[in-house]
Amino acid sequence: MKHDFDKYKFLGRVETPPGWDNEIIKMLDKLQAELDVSPDAEFYIIQMKEKFGELRCYYTHTSKYENLSNIINKYATLINNTCAECGSPAEFITEGY
């Protein structure tokens, strides 16, 4: 089941697999909490997607709000070790080139 991401006004396009939805919602809630206490923060996620089995977030922000990047990096690591289909813990496997 896909979640409705419309409540996050700082969020653009989302193209992620359903197994990551719960962790993405947790990440977005943390980002929203940071933005709520820093209303002057200039932050926008342009696109969030899966690429080569990993979460990719393309965003803009001012450098004084580096904690927003830290939140994204923390959750990207967690999400990259989560099954894209069912959301269970998983191991990232690379094969081929």
Tab-separated table of C-alpha atoms in Angstrom, residues 34-84:
chain	number	residue	atom	x	y	z
A	34	GLU	CA	13.167	19.886	12.293
A	35	LEU	CA	11.477	22.241	9.858
A	36	ASP	CA	8.732	23.034	12.380
A	37	VAL	CA	11.310	24.460	14.814
A	38	SER	CA	13.239	26.209	12.018
A	39	PRO	CA	10.554	27.792	9.837
A	40	ASP	CA	13.135	29.928	8.022
A	41	ALA	CA	14.964	26.831	6.732
A	42	GLU	CA	15.106	26.614	2.966
A	43	PHE	CA	14.709	22.921	2.280
A	44	TYR	CA	13.058	20.976	-0.512
A	45	ILE	CA	13.356	17.362	-1.663
A	46	ILE	CA	13.252	17.564	-5.442
A	47	GLN	CA	13.112	13.814	-6.003
A	48	MET	CA	13.322	10.645	-3.937
A	49	LYS	CA	13.732	7.340	-5.768
A	50	GLU	CA	15.298	3.899	-5.845
A	51	LYS	CA	18.347	3.618	-8.068
A	52	PHE	CA	20.496	0.478	-8.273
A	53	GLY	CA	18.804	-0.829	-5.106
A	54	GLU	CA	19.559	2.236	-3.008
A	55	LEU	CA	17.595	5.269	-1.889
A	56	ARG	CA	18.506	8.454	-3.709
A	57	CYS	CA	17.367	11.847	-2.428
A	58	TYR	CA	17.983	14.957	-4.464
A	59	TYR	CA	17.354	18.041	-2.365
A	60	THR	CA	18.272	21.647	-1.724
A	61	HIS	CA	18.999	23.248	1.629
A	62	THR	CA	21.033	25.960	3.255
A	63	SER	CA	24.267	24.792	4.837
A	64	LYS	CA	23.328	26.012	8.305
A	65	TYR	CA	20.719	23.241	8.439
A	66	GLU	CA	23.184	20.382	7.978
A	67	ASN	CA	21.137	18.305	10.451
A	68	LEU	CA	18.579	17.804	7.660
A	69	SER	CA	21.265	16.082	5.573
A	70	ASN	CA	22.245	13.995	8.582
A	71	ILE	CA	18.665	12.753	8.962
A	72	ILE	CA	18.506	11.797	5.277
A	73	ASN	CA	21.865	10.009	5.429
A	74	LYS	CA	20.863	8.077	8.566
A	75	TYR	CA	17.617	6.858	7.036
A	76	ALA	CA	19.179	6.151	3.635
A	77	THR	CA	21.562	3.720	5.340
A	78	LEU	CA	18.651	2.048	7.130
A	79	ILE	CA	16.466	1.944	4.008
A	80	ASN	CA	19.273	0.510	1.898
A	81	ASN	CA	19.231	-2.507	4.238
A	82	THR	CA	15.463	-2.960	3.955
A	83	CYS	CA	13.672	-5.181	1.438
A	84	ALA	CA	12.151	-2.980	-1.247
